Each structure stands twice: as C-alpha cells, then as structure tokens.
Amino acid sequence: MSIDFDAWEQRLPGLHVSALAVDLDDDTVVFDHRPDLVLDTASVGKIFLLHRLLTEVDEGARSLEDTVTRRPVEWMDDSGLWYLLQADTLSLHDVAALIGAVSDNAATNTLCRVIGLPIVQEHTRTLGYLDSGLDDVVRWPRPPGAPVTLSHATAADLVRFVRRTADGVDLSLASTDTLQRWLGAGMDLSMVASAFHLDPLAHYGYDRGVWLWNKTGTISTVRADTGLVMSPTRRIAYAVLANWERGTDVRDEVLEAMRQAGEVLKAGLKRE
C-alpha cells in the first residue's frame, strides 16, 4: 500500500506537505515526501519544552514534584483544560501532563516561563534539530514583532525525535517512559492516528493490536501529527505536516489525506 503526496498537493492548490515514516527496527522507509521541508507545526513544538523539562529532572536541577503557580497573563483558553480548573497551582508533572494530553496552552505558557524559552530553543539546537523548534509562547492576539509561528519543523527532524525518544537515547529510562506516557495520553486522534480507530482516552497500551503515542498541532492553516505507532512486532515513527494558504477551506480534504497516511502505516505494521 502506498500514498501519492504529490497528488495531494496537485489536487489542493496551496497545500504544502512534509512527510516521513520509518520502521525503526529495519530502517524501511514506509513513505516520504519532502522530509526536509520546514513547515509551521502549531503545537507540535511543545515536545521540545517537555524534553527540556525532563532533561533538567535527569540533571537533578528540578523535580516533577515541584509546584508552579499560573500567572494571570499565562491564562489561555481554547486548547487545553487548565483554564476550566479552579487550581492555579500544580506540580510540574501535572502541568506537563496537561500539555501532553490536551496540548494545554496555559500550561505551555507557565512551563515556558519556568524553564525559559531561550533555554528550550538552545536545548533543541544542541540536540541537533536545526530546522525545528518552539518559537514562542501562546499569544492571542499576537502582538507586533512576535514570531509568526508557535513552532516549526521538518518531518525528518520529528521522526528523528520520535526515534530517539522510543530508543531512550537522550533521557534516562524513567524520563523516557514519562515523556511517552504524557504523549500517550494525547486525545487528538483526528489526523494520521484516525486510521487506527483507537479509544482517544485510553490508547497507551495495546488496543486492537496497536499502541500509539503522538503529538499534534492545529491552527486554521495547519494540521500536523507526529508520533510512534507499534504492533507487537513493529515500530513505525512518523510525521505528516500539512500547511495551506489562509482563506482556503481544505481542512476536510487534508484530514482525509492524513487518514490515508495512517492506513499506509497500518499496512506497514502488518508487513512480514
């Protein structure tokens, strides 16, 4: 089973796609399309913030039991859950869990203040992700002079991040497990992951023979999905990033195309 990304872009003028999927155990490329193209990835870059937090935990500079109090300026609704909660003070673990599970904007802003956005950006570059990163905190309306994207990435960088996380290369065993659990709680299965028909509230563990963790990004001109999908015998790291022109309404077509990419991954998991 294959997928024609060129056909997506030809059928939907103004669409730009960066995609890559790799079987981690035999290095088979399941699909690829302009994997080095830098695109807007909306909330996907929050993974670099979570990674930096766990690096500092591994270094002994922080504990996930440390607490932090959200400031009024960091309050953001729309994406997340914290804005509906009464508690203003949470542990760093719970703040990060909110980011992994529901891409929480208020939690992102609070954790960025605690860690420091420049530190996250330098950490990302040090790890070798030169074409990807978290660009800003979440702001609305965006003030003059602020970065135009929350994050940017290439499919190649994101697949490398997923691979290194799956293999426990950069973090301790405990932190690697924690990061995967946070991302495994992600409730957005509307994109590539939709092909697997998993329980959106409980898929960190085998469901229908598939185990998934992922991070997505969504704004009006972006759909992005990256993660790891596993069967008992195969592990595939993937990233599918789609950007389109403001003012065009191609969201439904893009979501269907991303689902098709998920179907290719599903077939890849069954490969002998």
CSV table of C-alpha atoms in Angstrom, one decimal, residues 1 3 31 188-199 207-208 210 212 214 225 229 238 255-270:
chain,number,residue,atom,x,y,z
A,1,MET,CA,0.0,0.0,0.0
A,3,ILE,CA,0.4,7.0,-0.9
A,31,PHE,CA,6.7,6.8,3.0
A,188,ASP,CA,-6.3,14.2,19.4
A,189,LEU,CA,-6.6,11.2,17.1
A,190,SER,CA,-8.2,13.2,14.3
A,191,MET,CA,-5.3,13.1,11.8
A,192,VAL,CA,-2.9,10.3,10.9
A,193,ALA,CA,-3.9,8.4,14.0
A,194,SER,CA,-7.6,8.3,13.0
A,195,ALA,CA,-6.9,5.3,10.8
A,196,PHE,CA,-6.4,3.0,13.8
A,197,HIS,CA,-9.8,3.6,15.4
A,198,LEU,CA,-8.3,3.7,18.9
A,199,ASP,CA,-10.0,4.9,22.1
A,207,ASP,CA,-5.9,-1.5,21.6
A,208,ARG,CA,-6.8,-3.7,18.6
A,210,VAL,CA,-1.9,-1.1,18.1
A,212,LEU,CA,0.3,4.8,19.9
A,214,ASN,CA,1.8,11.2,19.3
A,225,ASP,CA,0.8,14.8,13.5
A,229,VAL,CA,2.7,3.5,16.3
A,238,TYR,CA,6.0,9.0,11.5
A,255,LEU,CA,-7.8,15.3,7.2
A,256,GLU,CA,-8.9,12.6,4.8
A,257,ALA,CA,-5.5,12.6,3.2
A,258,MET,CA,-3.8,12.3,6.6
A,259,ARG,CA,-6.1,9.4,7.4
A,260,GLN,CA,-4.9,7.7,4.2
A,261,ALA,CA,-1.3,8.1,5.5
A,262,GLY,CA,-2.5,6.3,8.7
A,263,GLU,CA,-3.9,3.5,6.6
A,264,VAL,CA,-0.4,3.1,5.0
A,265,LEU,CA,1.1,2.9,8.5
A,266,LYS,CA,-1.5,0.3,9.5
A,267,ALA,CA,-0.5,-1.8,6.5
A,268,GLY,CA,3.2,-1.3,7.4
A,269,LEU,CA,2.6,-2.7,10.9
A,270,LYS,CA,1.3,-6.0,9.3
